[in-house]
Amino acid sequence: MSQTKILLDESEIPTHWYNIIADMPNPPAPPLGPDGTPIGPEALAAIFPMSLIEQEVSGQRWIAIPEEVRALYQLWRPTPLYRAHRLEAALSTPAKIYYKHEGVSPGGSHKVNTSIAQAYYNAQAGIKRIATETGAGQWGSAMALAGQMFGLEVRVYMVKVSYEQKPYRRSMMQTWGAEICASPSQQTQVGRTALAADPDSPGSLGLAISEAVEEAASRVDTNYALGSVLNHVLLHQTVIGLEAKKQFEKVGEYPDVIFAPCGGGSNFGGAAFPFFADKAAGKEVRLVAVEPTSCPTLTRGIYAYDFGDSAQLTPMLLMYTLGHDFMPPSIHAGGLRYHGDSALVSQLYHEKLLEAVAVPQLATFAAGVQFARAEGIIPAPESSHAIAACIDEALRCKESGEGKTLFINLSGHGHFDMGAYDSYFSGKLEDFEYPAEAIQVALAHIPKVG
Amino acid sequence: MSQTKILLDESEIPTHWYNIIADMPNPPAPPLGPDGTPIGPEALAAIFPMSLIEQEVSGQRWIAIPEEVRALYQLWRPTPLYRAHRLEAALSTPAKIYYKHEGVSPGGSHKVNTSIAQAYYNAQAGIKRIATETGAGQWGSAMALAGQMFGLEVRVYMVKVSYEQKPYRRSMMQTWGAEICASPSQQTQVGRTALAADPDSPGSLGLAISEAVEEAASRVDTNYALGSVLNHVLLHQTVIGLEAKKQFEKVGEYPDVIFAPCGGGSNFGGAAFPFFADKAAGKEVRLVAVEPTSCPTLTRGIYAYDFGDSAQLTPMLLMYTLGHDFMPPSIHAGGLRYHGDSALVSQLYHEKLLEAVAVPQLATFAAGVQFARAEGIIPAPESSHAIAACIDEALRCKESGEGKTLFINLSGHGHFDMGAYDSYFSGKLEDFEYPAEAIQVALAHIPKVG
């Protein structure tokens, strides 16, 4: 039998995270405050512990992973690297396809790689509570688990429409001991104002972020936590790519092309950045961020300073953005809905060191189903974006006869996304390409700075 | 860092299944036909391939696992054995707690260990289609996946009330290419008769079994597959216990007590039987089957010949049964609803070689939540039965100061059971002990044979 899973021992969990800032050709553009001037670390101290703020701005290449965090990573890490023998056979491709399965974590996705680290540093700093937001529930679940592990109370502002439509994610967070508030809520000024204006407001991610940030900023015992976009979040996710490199070494391979889904950038950064280190040193490797055509941040957005949330409470980041007012269409079921992207991913993409491709919704689900029928694992729709792009490349290899080595970051399993699969099977999903005019309208609200 | 997961290499996937019949003090009681006389293998040939029928009656201790089956086991096996450091700490127990995590399979439970094998043998026999039934959807999913892997069409008769209430499990089966019919259906005589009597019939597992068996018996290209109870099903599941034995060896441990959930017996048999081999050779090890107080087959049922389905289409097995008419109360959310038990488990329990304990529903969910908060993994409610019994034992160890080694078979994750967790958190679940009078009524219908 040929090898299917390349496993690592627990002792091979990385001891350090990889900080890409050390290898970037240009220093990252600084975040800006509301007045358009660069903000310093101290501006973030009301809602983040100093250790995470230091990671956010550090230029050090390797940052040690605390033993307490590595001990918790042991609950699911190292994750297996799979050789997709059956998918290769189904495609009749000479390409070799590998995928890293982050769905084996307790929450079913890669998100816990950073929530565990964030909970640890907050607990170390004497923080007792975390306020955060969640849309579909993936990040809220990851933070609930992490808080439970370090004895932190966690309050999750969950977008009201999801709170009502996704009781299962809510129950998952409750199982791990978190308190969940439908947002807008009576807990914050922002929430009360929104409810006064519209008692039936379905909520939005932007509003939920605002509620969590308001609570964190106004309580000394409470901090805020974010699941993507920021430098320290991407840093924590590099355990994915670092493990994958070791696993490829074990089988004497090296990927020619890496495909990872890209929303806020934490999954893509986590998988691709450790390989960027080799690329910076002259190695040939293509790093492809895959996004939906219905939220085409990198492929259709502009590179500009913009807010991270619709309420304009966050600092501004220089990033690819569709405008902080941007809302993906309601027919979009496949995740990756954020209007902007990580500043690090954006800058490297702007400098043409990364690639990006957008995949339509139906092709995404078709790829997910094809993958499930070959490999057994049902992928999260986010992951299916990367799978779709990889299948396209594998079919190009079939035409050209090239035996390339392709690597997919399978960010999570799809067991909580069967509703979206159900919509796909029943013909309710449609493709949607965001119209250029609509993007122009959203972009018109971008602040004129930087 | 102390070791959390004990992993095996793919080359250590067992090469043979363990057949407990070789080590039983008495030969298994034969199945009986409708006339009350023992049936031979040929009576089953209309719905099972001969290779599985041979396994059903074989007395050979070791049965080789085909390479094609082992190759597919590689998609998730060997499964990790965990040391529950954090649960031990939460309980302040001197006991060492280990659990085998079968939830890492593509379907999220142990069921695929046998569905893959059954699909293989049917495909080998030239069978093109499998008809089977499913209640909540776990077995139907496992069979859908396995059929896809061996190019078999799979039709799943899904109890209508589940079909309507659990669209996600249905979508999962569709993702793997199965056809799903709400049962009762127009596809079979049994179904049409039921619909004629009551067009709004919610269906039942017994009826769904009858539809699947009718279809398999009436079509040459189609066979039937069952997810528990039968000897060959338990045989396939022994990969769980065989791997666990190797894993315990690697850390120089041996379990004093093994806890596994017990419904039809495949999960319990899979985990416990390989250790029974040592017990038969004089080793001290306790094997504890854990069942719900609301469906207390072993602890409250009688040992008698009974049918496997309510429609009385199957052969009769000598087993612990609550009567083939038995229906667990509708408030029961935790799985393990089958009225009978595996004939092998029943006989060994009758001979006092195994133990059984029943756990109330609320204690089951409380144990599941305690486990999730300590270990991260959210267990399936079935698995939580074993966890609850193990926690009780660990607390007894705390009182007595005994450092026993305890082993839980974690049959699956609970990501598809969050609705039941939701009912638990919202106070909708209740304990229910099946009243002795009601059991007497059901038992009155047991055939007078054997």
PDB file of N, CA, C and O in Angstrom, chain B residues 13 50 101:
ATOM      1  N   ILE B  13      -1.797  -0.479  10.710  1.00  0.00           N
ATOM      2  CA  ILE B  13      -3.223  -0.836  10.604  1.00  0.00           C
ATOM      3  C   ILE B  13      -3.294  -2.361  10.637  1.00  0.00           C
ATOM      4  O   ILE B  13      -2.530  -3.039   9.950  1.00  0.00           O
ATOM      5  N   MET B  50     -21.623 -14.191  -0.186  1.00  0.00           N
ATOM      6  CA  MET B  50     -21.202 -15.391   0.538  1.00  0.00           C
ATOM      7  C   MET B  50     -20.001 -15.120   1.456  1.00  0.00           C
ATOM      8  O   MET B  50     -19.909 -15.690   2.531  1.00  0.00           O
ATOM      9  N   HIS B 101     -10.094   7.793  19.597  1.00  0.00           N
ATOM     10  CA  HIS B 101     -10.931   8.785  18.920  1.00  0.00           C
ATOM     11  C   HIS B 101     -11.337   8.313  17.517  1.00  0.00           C
ATOM     12  O   HIS B 101     -10.675   8.604  16.532  1.00  0.00           O
TER      13      HIS B 101
END
